[in-house]
Coordinates of C-alpha atoms in Angstrom, one line a residue:
X1 CA 17.6 16.7 -0.2
X2 CA 21.0 18.1 0.9
X3 CA 24.3 17.5 -0.7
X4 CA 25.4 15.9 2.6
X5 CA 22.5 13.4 2.4
X6 CA 23.4 12.5 -1.2
X7 CA 27.0 12.0 -0.2
X8 CA 26.0 9.8 2.7
X9 CA 23.7 7.7 0.5
X10 CA 26.6 7.3 -2.0
X11 CA 28.9 6.1 0.8
X12 CA 26.3 3.5 1.9
X13 CA 25.8 2.4 -1.7
X14 CA 29.5 2.0 -2.2
X15 CA 29.8 0.0 1.0
X16 CA 26.8 -2.2 0.0
X17 CA 28.3 -2.9 -3.4
X18 CA 31.7 -3.8 -1.7
X19 CA 29.9 -6.2 0.7
X20 CA 28.0 -7.8 -2.1
X21 CA 31.2 -8.4 -4.0
X22 CA 32.6 -10.1 -0.9
X23 CA 29.6 -12.4 -0.7
X24 CA 30.0 -13.2 -4.4
X25 CA 33.7 -14.0 -3.8
X26 CA 32.8 -16.3 -0.9
X27 CA 30.4 -18.1 -3.1
X28 CA 33.0 -18.4 -5.9
X29 CA 35.6 -19.7 -3.5
X30 CA 33.2 -22.3 -2.2
X31 CA 33.0 -20.8 1.3
X32 CA 29.2 -20.4 0.7
X33 CA 27.1 -22.8 -1.3
X34 CA 23.5 -23.5 -1.8
X35 CA 24.0 -27.0 -0.6
X36 CA 25.6 -25.8 2.6
X37 CA 22.8 -23.3 3.0
X38 CA 20.1 -25.9 2.5
X39 CA 21.7 -28.2 5.1
X40 CA 22.2 -25.3 7.5
X41 CA 18.6 -24.2 7.2
X42 CA 17.4 -27.8 7.9
X43 CA 19.7 -28.0 11.0
X44 CA 18.7 -24.5 12.2
X45 CA 15.1 -25.5 12.4
X46 CA 15.9 -27.9 15.2
X47 CA 18.4 -25.6 17.0
X48 CA 18.5 -22.4 18.9
X49 CA 22.0 -21.7 17.6
X50 CA 22.2 -19.0 14.8
X51 CA 23.4 -20.4 11.5
X52 CA 26.5 -19.1 9.7
X53 CA 24.1 -17.9 7.0
X54 CA 21.9 -15.7 9.1
X55 CA 24.9 -14.6 11.2
X56 CA 26.5 -13.1 8.0
X57 CA 23.3 -11.3 7.1
X58 CA 22.9 -10.0 10.6
X59 CA 26.4 -8.5 10.5
X60 CA 25.7 -7.2 7.0
X61 CA 22.5 -5.6 8.1
X62 CA 23.9 -4.0 11.3
X63 CA 26.4 -2.0 9.2
X64 CA 23.5 0.0 7.8
X65 CA 21.9 1.6 10.8
X66 CA 20.8 5.2 10.5
X67 CA 21.3 5.6 6.8
X68 CA 19.4 8.4 5.1
X69 CA 16.3 7.4 3.1
X70 CA 14.7 8.7 0.0
X71 CA 11.0 9.2 0.1
X72 CA 9.2 7.9 -3.0
X73 CA 6.0 9.8 -3.6
X74 CA 4.8 8.2 -6.8
X75 CA 1.6 6.4 -7.8
X76 CA 2.6 3.2 -5.9
X77 CA 4.0 4.7 -2.8
X78 CA 2.8 3.3 0.5
X79 CA 0.8 6.4 1.5
X80 CA -1.1 6.3 -1.8
X81 CA -1.8 2.5 -1.5
X82 CA -3.1 3.0 2.1
X83 CA -5.6 5.7 1.2
X84 CA -9.3 4.9 1.0
X85 CA -10.9 5.8 -2.3
X86 CA -12.6 9.2 -1.9
X87 CA -15.1 8.5 -4.7
X88 CA -16.5 5.5 -2.9
X89 CA -17.1 7.1 0.5
X90 CA -20.5 8.6 -0.3
X91 CA -21.4 6.2 -3.2
X92 CA -24.5 4.1 -2.8
X93 CA -24.4 0.3 -2.8
X94 CA -24.9 -1.3 -6.2
X95 CA -26.9 -4.5 -6.7
X96 CA -25.3 -7.5 -8.4
X97 CA -27.8 -7.1 -11.2
X98 CA -26.9 -3.4 -11.8
X99 CA -23.1 -4.2 -11.6
X100 CA -23.6 -6.9 -14.2
X101 CA -25.3 -4.5 -16.6
X102 CA -22.5 -2.0 -16.2
X103 CA -19.9 -4.7 -16.8
X104 CA -21.6 -5.9 -19.9
X105 CA -21.9 -2.3 -21.2
X106 CA -18.2 -1.6 -20.5
X107 CA -16.9 -4.7 -22.2
X108 CA -19.5 -4.8 -25.0
X109 CA -20.6 -8.4 -24.4
X110 CA -23.3 -10.3 -22.6
X111 CA -23.3 -13.6 -20.8
X112 CA -20.7 -12.7 -18.1
X113 CA -20.7 -15.0 -15.1
X114 CA -20.3 -14.2 -11.5
X115 CA -19.0 -16.2 -8.5
X116 CA -19.0 -14.7 -5.0
X117 CA -15.6 -16.3 -4.2
X118 CA -13.9 -14.1 -7.0
X119 CA -15.2 -10.8 -5.6
X120 CA -12.6 -8.3 -4.6
X121 CA -12.6 -7.2 -0.9
X122 CA -9.8 -4.7 0.0
X123 CA -9.9 -0.9 -0.5
X124 CA -12.3 -1.1 -3.4
X125 CA -14.7 -4.0 -2.9
X126 CA -15.9 -5.1 -6.3
X127 CA -18.1 -7.7 -8.1
X128 CA -15.9 -9.6 -10.5
X129 CA -17.4 -11.0 -13.7
X130 CA -15.8 -13.3 -16.3
X131 CA -16.3 -14.7 -19.7
X132 CA -13.7 -16.6 -21.7
X133 CA -10.5 -14.6 -21.4
X134 CA -12.3 -11.4 -20.1
X135 CA -12.4 -10.4 -16.5
X136 CA -14.1 -7.2 -15.4
X137 CA -14.6 -5.7 -11.9
X138 CA -17.3 -3.2 -10.9
X139 CA -17.2 -1.5 -7.5
X140 CA -19.9 -2.6 -5.0
X141 CA -20.4 1.1 -4.1
X142 CA -21.0 3.5 -6.9
X143 CA -20.8 0.8 -9.7
X144 CA -17.6 2.2 -11.1
X145 CA -15.4 0.2 -13.4
X146 CA -12.5 -0.9 -11.3
X147 CA -10.6 -2.8 -14.0
X148 CA -11.0 -4.9 -17.1
X149 CA -8.6 -7.5 -18.5
X150 CA -9.1 -9.0 -21.9
X151 CA -6.4 -11.5 -23.1
X152 CA -6.6 -11.9 -26.8
X153 CA -4.2 -12.5 -29.7
X154 CA -3.6 -9.7 -32.2
X155 CA -3.0 -11.5 -35.5
X156 CA -1.9 -8.5 -37.5
X157 CA -0.7 -5.0 -36.6
X158 CA -3.0 -2.2 -37.8
X159 CA -1.0 0.7 -36.5
X160 CA 2.7 1.3 -36.1
X161 CA 4.2 2.0 -32.7
X162 CA 4.7 5.6 -33.8
X163 CA 1.1 6.0 -34.8
X164 CA -0.1 4.5 -31.5
X165 CA 1.7 7.2 -29.6
X166 CA 0.5 10.0 -31.7

């Protein structure tokens, strides 16, 4: 990222902050209100005319064409979320019975229940099992533990925060 890009981003941020202050002032002065907005939205549903609310945001948005962007490349960035899991590509299908055994072993309990409607589809299709406050998902290919949630109360602390980090 160049110094010029950072400078331009800073200028856009300053302008955005200034515009937000102007919107806040209009709300404070009574020019904009939630009541007016609700009425305007209801009227706009039956009209082809743009409302003063959306008009303001359109003007607001048009002032930010061609601004530089930062590319986030962390664990939740779009390109990571769009990837297909490599470990599932060549993994064999797992039966419901085998997935149940893996789930019970992973959470150390028996008697988990399964309902097809709770199964995960998406990028990592999974069987989802539940019992009380425990939910556990096992991938339909490979039989990998996808996630496990166990809501429980912890009556007393057995380690300090510092010990937990160590």
